[in-house]
């Protein structure tokens, strides 16, 4: 099942090399009710729309035929709920049109936006007859205005069809399908004044809308530019003629204040431009398809510094890779404001080829917002744009150049559960550097936490949030509570940015390379950096566990069996990146028919006197700083010829858990030998002064990192217990 696990003890390949091709989470956290705070209501499903109401301390959650108001700091606490069910007449009509009564002819909440007056704008599919309404939260109750507003062009008809929407200054921008059949894709602005895309395949061709974002580009703009709305989607390409139907990922954008043209493009966008976005995954020939995007901005910096993180999956079923690529907003914006256009050129009678347009470009620039340059020409709104400019953008909405990812390659590539959603948070680690931590939801109900450390992809953990495994449909983040909220068909979950307590030893805490967590030597706990006043041990880029103090040795557990008996010595592996090694009387055990090494245990079959002795299980984990081995378990095995009893498999798991927690995992300094005196001196030092970890980094960087030394071991060997 697990590629690294199946290689078991024989796995000796350098981790870094493997990670390039297939990034394995360091830890997999199986489902447990403690993994997340949960919400779900009996009889209600499809929790896939969310709105943060930080002003009201609420998470507003849209599901099938219901909206919930949950407490923002603990979503298990429901504050209010309201139903929005379809009437029997509507179900009948929907059924008559050939839709399924139990699934399609329901009201799936699809749009939830906050209005300036505090109300919420809500739309639902409403049995294939989309409708919108206004929702108020007052005196602990949710109530609809019952406005019965037509949802066509705002909300999808089909609950299975993807859509995107955003509300800017009470104006709704929506990308969805206009008709019952789902065959008329549009990007609209509902107010002030309804504006939409042209029905032309060169504008939108069988698109799958993914996400929308707004950029305050008018702020301090020297060009007197307008704000823009960006739309991420994938669609059937017009520009490639080598494939029958090739899907490409796209970004399109429109100007917020676009009013359409006077004659040409009347009530249509005069600023709709689109281009291809590129996420080159290994050597895939077919472009990967975008599935979600997340806008990350540093609010202290201008919008050009914002970054779009996007998830990509293959368009063929032949691969199970998913990837994350990041794009700078300034790169995206430049393609539209400065790039060349593509133009269709007829080839023969029935075929057109899209090539770069090298002719004269009209003024004002086609697709540009009304800016100072246009105003100088006496054009103050899009209605005054000349026909030449409008005709150009109507015919050529596609830019020639694709947007390339930052660094030219994906931040993360992973084989396994398909990525569905992403959010990104920036954190300052103990080294003073800021890192973007990616939280990626999957088809299998898990959340990955990953960081790209200077080009090295690293997945800290994969946590199972929903059981049974099911796709995560939405993920949002509140910078007020610092919590992540996820929704699936069966419920919603809330998780913090970090659960440092999952690491119970210093070595595990440091090798986890979680920028939120560090080891507190005083309390002997892995804790949140942000909640601690002390200096903590952390080494995110190197994973240098030699910074850890020497842990207490593991207490050996005594076991005995009769000759011919069987024994199971368990040794739970702390992470997927470890290589487990067994030693008998300090000699490394290799596979033999009677001594079988499993990923989490050693089985001794048909015991003989020669099997008695000291057994130790070491887990060896490699990081950039070297290899670190920790004693996970220690056994004193005796084979007793007088024992005639119990024939069964003797299994010890209880004492083991104890020894694990007593010992923690011991650090191995990446030196070949540590003198006993140095260790004693270090212990003495540690008791009085907190650990100055930076000094230790410097000291270790000069040492030979390729050798394994098991520090705790020397204590046991020499019989010194501190
Ligand atoms: C969240 O709320 C639930 C239900 O009231 C409660 O059982 C749980 O202890 C709360 N959890 C936290 C972390 O506050
Ligand atoms: C709604 O949830 C059910 C499972 O409860 C699932 O089978 C169905 O596909 C979901 N519908 C949509 C439109 O997501
Ligand atoms: C949280 O995000 C909002 C925008 O979504 C921003 O205006 C605000 O400054 C952020 N707050 C913090 C504490 O970062």
XYZ file of C-alpha atoms and ligand atoms in Angstrom:
764
model
C 0.000 0.000 0.000
C 2.536 2.543 1.094
C 5.427 2.656 -1.341
C 8.059 3.334 1.308
C 6.546 0.970 3.822
C 6.515 -1.893 1.405
C 10.215 -1.494 0.880
C 10.521 -1.998 4.614
C 13.967 -2.361 6.055
C 15.547 -2.683 2.672
C 14.708 0.879 1.921
C 17.981 2.716 1.717
C 17.399 5.203 -1.081
C 18.094 8.816 -0.266
C 14.862 10.468 0.769
C 15.550 13.671 -1.095
C 15.809 11.825 -4.375
C 12.486 10.092 -3.851
C 10.711 13.262 -2.776
C 11.222 14.914 -6.139
C 9.135 12.228 -7.777
C 6.800 11.205 -5.060
C 6.348 13.164 -1.927
C 5.341 10.924 0.962
C 3.834 12.478 4.075
C 6.155 12.027 7.028
C 3.223 10.976 9.147
C -0.246 9.633 8.425
C -2.712 10.373 11.170
C -5.631 7.932 10.964
C -9.158 9.087 11.685
C -9.855 9.953 15.295
C -12.606 12.151 16.707
C -9.845 14.264 18.285
C -8.355 15.122 14.887
C -10.928 17.860 14.358
C -13.985 19.512 15.830
C -16.913 18.184 13.848
C -20.339 19.291 12.764
C -23.034 17.358 10.990
C -26.779 17.110 11.338
C -28.865 14.007 10.987
C -30.658 13.919 7.660
C -28.679 16.791 6.144
C -25.863 16.263 3.650
C -23.600 18.082 1.174
C -21.936 20.684 3.395
C -20.097 22.456 0.624
C -20.650 26.215 0.940
C -19.106 28.353 3.664
C -19.031 31.989 4.691
C -16.941 33.461 7.487
C -18.821 35.967 9.630
C -15.987 36.974 11.896
C -18.022 40.059 12.828
C -20.687 37.759 14.324
C -18.328 35.008 15.533
C -20.022 32.670 13.099
C -19.252 30.190 10.404
C -22.238 30.121 8.057
C -22.486 26.714 6.433
C -24.618 25.920 3.400
C -25.755 22.336 2.891
C -28.582 20.561 1.063
C -31.849 22.370 1.862
C -30.379 24.013 4.985
C -28.110 26.788 6.218
C -26.401 26.635 9.620
C -24.801 29.275 11.818
C -22.000 27.645 13.809
C -19.770 29.091 16.475
C -16.561 30.210 14.780
C -14.268 28.983 17.549
C -16.038 25.637 17.928
C -18.201 24.529 15.028
C -19.655 21.714 17.117
C -21.748 24.453 18.736
C -24.672 25.217 16.477
C -26.114 28.676 17.044
C -28.965 28.580 14.549
C -30.223 26.884 11.428
C -32.805 27.483 8.763
C -34.310 25.214 6.147
C -34.760 26.055 2.503
C -36.634 23.185 0.953
C -38.130 22.860 -2.481
C -41.900 22.631 -2.722
C -43.619 19.440 -3.968
C -44.694 21.340 -7.117
C -41.105 22.254 -7.860
C -40.000 18.659 -7.339
C -42.726 17.513 -9.723
C -41.662 19.970 -12.423
C -38.037 19.008 -11.961
C -38.893 15.326 -12.220
C -40.970 15.966 -15.339
C -37.885 17.449 -16.954
C -36.118 14.138 -16.439
C -34.131 14.897 -13.331
C -33.676 12.614 -10.364
C -36.155 13.244 -7.562
C -33.911 12.207 -4.687
C -30.685 13.867 -5.752
C -31.016 16.545 -8.432
C -34.460 17.871 -7.505
C -33.299 19.254 -4.164
C -32.072 22.665 -3.136
C -28.303 22.720 -2.832
C -27.011 25.972 -1.295
C -24.370 27.200 -3.701
C -23.803 30.888 -3.024
C -23.263 32.576 0.347
C -21.909 36.126 0.423
C -21.867 38.901 2.953
C -23.618 42.165 2.047
C -22.616 45.589 3.289
C -25.802 45.873 5.366
C -24.935 42.702 7.275
C -27.384 40.448 5.460
C -26.220 37.481 3.464
C -26.944 36.791 -0.182
C -27.827 33.128 -0.640
C -28.585 31.121 -3.762
C -29.575 27.507 -4.201
C -30.048 25.177 -7.157
C -33.684 24.834 -6.086
C -34.623 21.707 -8.041
C -32.985 22.878 -11.283
C -34.604 26.302 -10.979
C -31.981 28.448 -9.202
C -33.235 31.045 -6.790
C -31.598 33.633 -4.548
C -32.634 35.192 -1.265
C -31.380 37.349 1.595
C -30.583 35.873 4.986
C -30.392 37.694 8.328
C -28.876 36.599 11.617
C -30.610 38.323 14.495
C -31.311 37.381 18.120
C -29.707 33.993 17.598
C -31.914 33.180 14.613
C -31.435 32.841 10.893
C -34.313 34.132 8.777
C -34.835 34.472 5.040
C -36.358 37.612 3.523
C -38.216 35.326 1.060
C -37.279 37.630 -1.798
C -37.583 34.854 -4.386
C -34.991 36.440 -6.672
C -34.263 34.674 -9.954
C -30.964 32.829 -9.691
C -30.387 32.312 -13.429
C -26.886 33.373 -14.403
C -25.904 33.608 -10.748
C -26.243 30.069 -9.467
C -25.947 26.752 -11.327
C -29.034 24.679 -12.160
C -27.111 21.462 -11.788
C -25.770 20.670 -8.293
C -22.990 18.607 -9.856
C -21.720 21.415 -12.057
C -18.821 23.534 -10.853
C -19.235 27.279 -10.517
C -17.480 30.278 -8.975
C -18.735 33.536 -7.526
C -17.596 36.548 -5.584
C -19.270 39.619 -4.144
C -17.452 42.935 -4.380
C -19.132 46.029 -2.916
C -22.512 44.275 -3.099
C -22.009 43.474 -6.792
C -22.237 39.768 -7.545
C -19.787 38.308 -10.065
C -20.691 34.782 -11.025
C -19.369 32.123 -13.377
C -21.912 29.440 -14.054
C -24.293 28.060 -16.595
C -27.196 30.127 -17.832
C -29.580 27.348 -18.846
C -31.197 24.127 -17.723
C -28.988 21.979 -19.945
C -25.852 23.567 -18.532
C -24.652 24.311 -22.039
C -24.510 28.116 -21.901
C -21.538 29.073 -19.787
C -21.293 32.677 -18.685
C -19.380 35.067 -16.507
C -21.764 37.721 -15.233
C -21.979 40.755 -13.045
C -25.535 41.116 -11.770
C -25.344 44.719 -10.619
C -25.005 47.642 -11.233
C -26.260 46.792 -14.669
C -26.153 43.231 -15.882
C -23.019 42.398 -17.909
C -22.053 39.028 -19.296
C -19.722 37.162 -21.615
C -20.414 36.684 -25.325
C -21.771 33.245 -26.319
C -18.780 32.295 -28.434
C -16.505 29.290 -28.144
C -13.511 31.569 -28.372
C -14.709 33.199 -25.107
C -15.719 30.096 -23.168
C -15.760 26.535 -24.434
C -17.140 23.802 -22.167
C -15.579 25.444 -19.134
C -15.261 24.071 -15.636
C -15.273 27.083 -13.345
C -13.065 26.804 -10.313
C -12.602 30.024 -8.353
C -12.731 33.792 -8.471
C -10.760 36.502 -6.809
C -10.818 40.263 -6.632
C -7.753 42.527 -6.898
C -7.796 46.149 -5.675
C -5.770 47.327 -8.653
C -7.119 50.863 -8.548
C -5.357 51.464 -5.227
C -2.483 53.892 -5.753
C -2.480 53.066 -9.444
C -0.312 55.416 -11.487
C -2.260 54.460 -14.605
C -5.585 55.244 -12.951
C -6.515 51.586 -13.414
C -9.710 49.859 -12.247
C -10.102 46.947 -9.791
C -10.285 43.547 -11.444
C -11.969 40.231 -10.953
C -9.968 37.126 -11.912
C -11.573 33.828 -12.803
C -9.770 30.494 -12.733
C -11.195 27.659 -14.799
C -10.372 24.980 -17.296
C -11.894 24.632 -20.737
C -11.513 22.932 -24.081
C -8.651 24.634 -25.861
C -9.114 26.407 -29.162
C -5.440 27.028 -29.710
C -4.068 23.494 -30.003
C -4.781 21.600 -33.169
C -2.844 18.459 -32.367
C -5.482 16.960 -30.099
C -9.149 16.333 -30.548
C -10.257 17.751 -27.250
C -7.579 19.157 -25.066
C -8.485 20.755 -21.754
C -6.329 23.656 -20.609
C -6.221 25.568 -17.341
C -7.006 29.263 -17.680
C -7.169 32.555 -15.902
C -9.509 35.231 -17.214
C -10.094 38.704 -15.919
C -12.574 41.554 -16.227
C -12.621 45.150 -15.011
C -14.888 45.717 -12.052
C -16.435 48.890 -13.501
C -16.994 47.569 -17.035
C -20.351 48.762 -18.406
C -20.178 47.028 -21.781
C -20.016 48.642 -25.205
C -22.468 51.002 -26.907
C -23.157 49.036 -30.107
C -20.516 46.293 -30.200
C -20.489 44.196 -27.018
C -23.608 45.807 -25.684
C -24.184 44.560 -22.103
C -21.152 42.302 -22.561
C -17.699 42.556 -21.035
C -15.388 44.852 -22.983
C -12.549 43.735 -20.713
C -12.771 39.936 -20.855
C -9.300 38.581 -21.566
C -8.021 35.109 -20.805
C -4.832 33.158 -21.020
C -3.415 29.751 -20.297
C -1.752 29.008 -16.980
C 1.024 26.532 -16.954
C 1.879 24.015 -14.266
C 4.529 21.739 -15.773
C 4.291 18.436 -13.919
C 7.363 16.295 -14.540
C 7.263 15.467 -18.232
C 3.524 15.196 -18.735
C 2.566 16.007 -22.296
C -1.043 16.856 -21.540
C -1.587 19.982 -19.483
C -2.805 19.442 -15.920
C -6.246 20.771 -15.068
C -6.818 23.371 -12.363
C -9.078 22.301 -9.462
C -8.839 25.113 -6.936
C -6.919 28.275 -6.175
C -6.124 30.288 -3.083
C -5.154 33.922 -2.988
C -2.463 34.691 -0.454
C -1.587 38.333 0.215
C 0.654 40.160 2.614
C -1.644 42.985 3.631
C 1.301 45.272 4.254
C 2.420 45.040 0.630
C 0.761 46.177 -2.625
C -1.461 43.712 -4.516
C 1.292 42.889 -7.014
C 2.935 40.826 -4.270
C -0.062 38.579 -3.801
C 0.431 34.953 -4.763
C -2.079 32.543 -6.254
C -1.585 28.948 -5.134
C -3.402 26.485 -7.357
C -4.024 22.757 -7.409
C -3.703 20.737 -10.590
C -4.705 17.196 -11.488
C -4.130 15.211 -14.688
C -6.747 15.257 -17.443
C -6.300 11.600 -18.194
C -6.951 8.796 -15.733
C -3.562 7.341 -16.476
C -1.832 9.205 -13.692
C -2.622 9.714 -10.021
C -0.317 12.663 -9.507
C -1.545 15.985 -8.140
C 0.454 19.193 -8.020
C 0.530 22.682 -6.553
C 1.851 25.615 -8.561
C 2.142 29.216 -7.378
C 1.826 32.355 -9.510
C 2.682 35.919 -8.751
C -0.146 38.399 -9.276
C 2.220 40.768 -11.030
C 3.109 38.040 -13.580
C -0.571 37.316 -14.200
C -1.446 40.983 -14.551
C 1.461 41.635 -16.929
C 0.327 39.005 -19.416
C -2.964 40.902 -19.805
C -1.655 44.445 -19.683
C 1.458 44.016 -21.832
C 1.266 40.653 -23.606
C 0.490 39.828 -27.216
C -2.897 38.570 -28.341
C -3.702 35.410 -30.241
C -5.742 35.588 -33.407
C -7.629 32.929 -35.384
C -6.294 32.250 -38.862
C -8.379 30.126 -41.271
C -6.632 26.985 -42.496
C -8.493 25.507 -45.454
C -12.248 25.932 -45.275
C -13.394 24.494 -41.973
C -10.491 24.865 -39.618
C -8.875 27.769 -37.769
C -5.524 27.951 -36.143
C -4.789 30.389 -33.313
C -1.472 32.156 -33.708
C 0.195 35.191 -32.201
C -1.254 38.422 -33.529
C 1.514 40.611 -34.858
C -0.503 43.347 -36.544
C -1.387 46.759 -35.250
C -3.176 46.877 -31.869
C -5.894 49.536 -31.626
C -5.884 52.315 -29.034
C -7.167 52.223 -26.298
C -5.673 48.766 -25.805
C -8.361 46.074 -26.253
C -9.494 44.592 -22.945
C -7.784 47.260 -20.837
C -9.818 48.992 -18.125
C -10.642 52.671 -18.472
C -7.394 54.262 -17.326
C -5.655 57.639 -17.540
C -4.572 56.939 -21.112
C -8.196 56.383 -22.175
C -9.356 59.397 -20.201
C -6.832 61.548 -22.088
C -8.613 60.462 -25.257
C -11.890 61.603 -23.703
C -13.067 58.061 -22.889
C -14.375 57.897 -19.329
C -16.393 54.675 -19.451
C -16.440 51.502 -21.506
C -19.595 52.692 -23.325
C -17.402 55.270 -25.088
C -14.811 52.790 -26.353
C -14.333 52.860 -30.137
C -15.729 49.968 -32.187
C -12.253 49.048 -33.412
C -11.080 48.291 -29.866
C -14.299 46.445 -29.041
C -14.327 44.357 -32.213
C -10.719 43.393 -31.526
C -11.395 42.109 -28.021
C -14.605 40.410 -29.137
C -12.649 38.403 -31.725
C -9.404 37.940 -29.807
C -10.015 37.440 -26.071
C -7.121 34.990 -25.796
C -3.612 36.144 -24.915
C -0.618 34.547 -26.577
C 1.599 34.037 -23.582
C 0.867 31.580 -20.767
C 1.379 32.461 -17.115
C 4.324 30.529 -15.763
C 4.620 29.433 -12.123
C 7.054 31.056 -9.710
C 10.405 29.225 -10.042
C 9.064 27.639 -13.233
C 7.960 24.420 -11.551
C 5.431 23.005 -9.080
C 5.896 23.556 -5.360
C 4.566 20.102 -4.672
C 3.902 16.939 -6.629
C 2.326 13.956 -5.018
C 1.124 10.552 -6.076
C -1.948 9.356 -4.237
C -5.272 10.782 -3.152
C -6.301 13.480 -5.647
C -6.037 17.054 -4.400
C -9.344 18.909 -4.212
C -8.855 22.197 -2.319
C -6.073 24.352 -0.920
C -5.486 27.115 1.566
C -2.121 28.662 2.442
C -0.894 30.304 5.608
C 2.379 32.107 6.167
C 4.272 31.585 9.386
C 7.515 32.902 10.785
C 9.653 30.020 12.001
C 12.224 30.087 14.792
C 14.940 30.863 12.236
C 13.228 34.188 11.512
C 12.249 33.125 7.986
C 8.679 33.152 6.755
C 7.300 30.028 5.138
C 4.149 29.335 3.183
C 2.446 26.304 4.645
C 0.014 24.596 2.289
C -3.054 22.810 3.627
C -4.328 20.569 0.873
C -7.576 18.648 1.025
C -8.022 15.408 -0.895
C -10.659 13.166 -2.464
C -10.161 10.750 0.425
C -11.118 13.077 3.250
C -7.575 13.840 4.326
C -5.744 17.120 4.832
C -2.107 17.357 3.859
C 0.194 19.897 5.435
C 3.150 20.678 3.219
C 5.970 23.175 2.842
C 8.433 23.765 0.059
C 11.761 24.430 1.801
C 13.994 26.089 -0.805
C 12.905 23.756 -3.562
C 12.555 20.682 -1.357
C 8.975 19.398 -1.159
C 8.073 18.194 2.277
C 4.747 16.878 3.551
C 4.648 17.176 7.313
C 1.549 15.070 7.761
C -1.647 13.750 6.265
C -4.581 13.789 8.660
C -7.819 11.893 8.116
C -10.649 14.329 8.839
C -13.666 12.482 7.498
C -14.685 8.883 7.954
C -15.580 7.022 5.785
C -13.131 8.608 3.310
C -14.948 11.101 1.056
C -13.928 14.121 -1.007
C -13.399 17.391 0.825
C -15.480 19.913 -1.123
C -14.540 23.187 0.521
C -11.778 24.553 2.731
C -11.577 28.047 4.179
C -9.317 29.785 6.683
C -10.065 32.458 9.262
C -7.154 34.683 10.158
C -9.150 35.814 13.200
C -9.453 32.385 14.828
C -6.426 30.878 13.063
C -8.593 27.854 12.273
C -9.221 25.909 9.081
C -12.753 24.817 8.211
C -13.460 21.964 5.807
C -16.709 20.613 4.410
C -17.678 17.296 2.825
C -20.868 15.470 1.925
C -21.270 14.122 5.458
C -20.211 17.051 7.608
C -17.859 19.885 8.437
C -14.604 19.836 10.381
C -12.466 22.449 12.069
C -8.738 22.094 12.667
C -6.009 24.355 14.032
C -2.945 25.234 11.946
C -0.849 22.865 14.031
C -1.212 20.009 16.504
C 2.327 19.970 17.890
C 1.374 17.546 20.656
C 1.328 14.741 18.077
C 5.099 14.647 18.534
C 5.944 13.187 21.911
C 9.719 13.380 21.702
C 12.200 16.061 20.785
C 13.611 14.120 17.832
C 10.136 13.553 16.431
C 9.211 17.215 16.985
C 12.321 18.466 15.194
C 12.198 15.915 12.351
C 8.546 16.850 11.756
C 9.937 20.165 10.446
C 6.678 21.872 11.264
C 7.368 25.626 11.304
C 4.592 26.152 13.873
C 6.112 23.745 16.419
C 9.223 23.546 18.551
C 10.517 21.479 21.443
C 10.375 23.024 24.877
C 13.266 21.473 26.838
C 11.895 22.650 30.179
C 8.421 21.163 29.858
C 9.681 18.385 27.546
C 6.834 18.998 25.101
C 6.406 19.836 21.456
C 4.543 23.156 21.552
C 3.303 25.998 19.365
C 5.957 28.621 18.719
C 3.341 31.338 18.964
C 2.204 30.265 22.422
C 5.624 29.915 24.035
C 7.858 32.549 25.605
C 10.834 30.200 25.743
C 13.450 29.478 23.143
C 12.366 26.276 21.409
C 14.307 23.706 19.432
C 13.302 23.782 15.773
C 15.142 23.081 12.534
C 12.714 23.343 9.645
C 15.069 23.467 6.686
C 17.586 20.913 7.969
C 15.626 18.668 10.320
C 18.643 18.727 12.602
C 17.590 16.517 15.491
C 21.081 16.577 16.982
C 19.960 19.835 18.573
C 17.850 17.751 20.911
C 19.096 16.870 24.365
C 19.869 13.213 24.928
C 16.712 11.433 25.920
C 16.451 9.016 28.813
C 17.318 5.463 27.773
C 14.590 2.979 26.975
C 14.024 0.509 29.802
C 14.431 -3.046 28.528
C 11.407 -5.304 28.688
C 11.947 -8.932 29.655
C 10.367 -11.668 27.573
C 10.749 -15.375 27.619
C 9.513 -18.423 25.757
C 10.351 -22.100 25.594
C 12.487 -23.624 22.864
C 10.340 -23.972 19.755
C 8.045 -21.169 20.932
C 7.220 -17.920 19.216
C 7.724 -14.273 20.154
C 6.538 -10.999 18.726
C 8.614 -7.974 19.610
C 6.743 -4.899 18.519
C 8.293 -1.661 17.362
C 5.850 0.974 16.066
C 7.505 3.160 13.457
C 7.290 6.852 14.353
C 7.154 8.082 10.751
C 6.955 6.963 7.127
C 10.447 8.284 6.517
C 12.101 5.949 8.960
C 14.043 2.836 8.292
C 13.650 0.326 11.100
C 16.691 -1.661 12.188
C 16.795 -4.542 14.645
C 19.867 -5.550 16.621
C 20.478 -8.689 18.594
C 23.356 -8.335 21.045
C 24.510 -5.294 19.023
C 24.602 -7.197 15.732
C 22.283 -5.972 13.017
C 19.641 -8.567 12.210
C 18.942 -9.397 8.622
C 16.031 -11.350 7.271
C 15.972 -15.011 8.132
C 13.140 -17.517 7.943
C 12.959 -17.751 11.736
C 13.458 -14.083 12.546
C 11.031 -12.134 10.434
C 11.205 -8.391 10.361
C 7.833 -6.745 9.780
C 7.346 -2.970 9.405
C 6.252 -2.706 13.034
C 7.553 -5.849 14.714
C 10.069 -8.662 14.840
C 8.680 -12.186 14.922
C 10.812 -15.009 16.233
C 9.525 -18.412 15.146
C 10.558 -21.787 16.507
C 12.862 -20.248 19.134
C 16.194 -21.798 20.012
C 18.671 -21.016 22.774
C 20.656 -18.903 20.304
C 17.718 -16.479 20.077
C 18.160 -15.317 23.645
C 19.823 -11.996 24.341
C 19.303 -8.289 24.049
C 17.090 -7.039 21.157
C 16.809 -3.424 20.254
C 14.713 -1.781 17.595
C 16.145 1.419 16.155
C 14.329 3.745 13.861
C 16.654 5.611 11.562
C 15.398 8.757 9.906
C 17.395 10.773 7.444
C 17.141 14.507 7.074
C 19.412 17.035 5.409
C 21.408 17.301 8.621
C 22.161 13.596 8.692
C 20.715 10.343 9.925
C 19.117 10.184 13.311
C 18.505 6.953 15.052
C 16.324 6.476 18.066
C 15.747 3.421 20.171
C 12.083 2.635 19.919
C 12.093 -0.610 21.881
C 14.498 -2.702 23.922
C 13.949 -6.352 24.934
C 15.776 -8.888 27.049
C 14.768 -12.224 25.581
C 15.410 -15.504 27.336
C 14.643 -18.963 26.006
C 13.764 -21.119 28.966
C 13.998 -24.904 28.436
C 11.928 -25.460 31.602
C 9.019 -23.445 30.199
C 6.418 -25.815 28.832
C 3.337 -23.618 29.019
C 1.860 -21.165 26.601
C 2.380 -22.187 23.025
C 0.793 -19.151 21.525
C 2.387 -16.055 20.132
C 3.596 -13.893 22.987
C 2.889 -10.328 22.131
C 4.007 -7.325 24.073
C 2.559 -4.045 23.287
C 1.707 -2.523 26.637
C 5.221 -2.254 28.134
C 6.359 -0.961 24.800
C 4.108 2.058 24.775
C 5.441 2.799 28.224
C 9.025 2.532 27.195
C 8.263 4.713 24.206
C 6.950 7.512 26.285
C 9.593 7.180 28.983
C 12.382 7.195 26.528
C 10.924 9.382 23.926
C 13.109 8.973 20.957
C 16.726 9.520 21.511
C 18.728 11.756 19.339
C 21.826 10.614 17.659
C 24.345 13.279 17.135
C 25.825 13.050 13.695
C 29.279 12.352 14.999
C 30.798 8.915 14.890
C 31.565 8.882 18.605
C 30.376 11.057 21.428
C 32.542 10.816 24.439
C 30.821 10.070 27.684
C 32.326 13.141 29.244
C 30.875 15.406 26.613
C 27.447 13.959 27.272
C 27.729 14.400 31.002
C 28.921 17.942 30.543
C 26.007 18.590 28.203
C 23.513 17.217 30.700
C 24.961 19.414 33.372
C 24.749 22.419 31.081
C 21.172 21.663 30.061
C 19.865 21.649 33.582
C 20.891 25.221 34.171
C 20.685 27.177 30.979
C 18.134 26.889 28.159
C 19.467 25.401 24.990
C 21.139 27.903 22.652
C 20.211 25.930 19.578
C 21.842 28.186 17.050
C 25.269 27.458 18.481
C 24.566 23.774 18.094
C 23.646 24.183 14.478
C 26.996 25.763 13.829
C 28.822 23.070 15.726
C 27.130 20.235 13.896
C 27.457 21.647 10.451
C 31.169 20.904 10.609
C 30.698 17.315 11.642
C 30.440 14.254 9.493
C 26.735 13.781 8.984
C 26.732 10.388 7.419
C 27.310 8.252 10.423
C 24.786 7.002 12.844
C 25.483 7.151 16.492
C 22.926 6.163 18.985
C 23.621 8.287 21.977
C 21.308 6.540 24.400
C 22.964 3.303 23.502
C 26.283 4.250 24.986
C 24.559 4.955 28.254
C 23.051 1.508 28.390
C 26.230 -0.155 27.330
C 28.256 1.558 29.951
C 25.594 1.083 32.556
C 25.381 4.757 33.361
C 21.893 5.937 34.058
C 21.622 9.660 34.530
C -16.748 22.165 21.351
O -18.116 22.025 21.608
C -18.534 20.700 21.938
C -20.042 20.678 22.005
O -20.506 21.706 22.808
C -17.858 20.272 23.219
O -18.226 18.958 23.540
C -16.352 20.363 23.037
O -15.696 20.061 24.244
C -15.938 21.745 22.573
N -14.527 21.693 22.232
C -13.684 22.682 22.454
C -12.272 22.460 22.100
O -14.045 23.758 22.912
C -24.557 14.861 -1.796
O -24.116 13.908 -0.842
C -24.316 12.550 -1.229
C -23.857 11.687 -0.084
O -24.495 12.049 1.094
C -23.532 12.260 -2.494
O -23.766 10.947 -2.915
C -23.916 13.241 -3.591
O -23.088 13.040 -4.710
C -23.792 14.676 -3.108
N -24.344 15.554 -4.112
C -23.667 16.585 -4.605
C -24.385 17.411 -5.595
O -22.538 16.864 -4.269
C -7.327 39.114 7.977
O -7.694 39.183 6.621
C -8.331 40.359 6.229
C -8.719 40.238 4.785
O -9.326 39.038 4.539
C -7.410 41.548 6.470
O -8.057 42.736 6.119
C -6.971 41.583 7.918
O -6.017 42.575 8.107
C -6.384 40.241 8.339
N -6.153 40.247 9.770
C -5.047 39.772 10.323
C -5.020 39.769 11.816
O -4.112 39.360 9.664
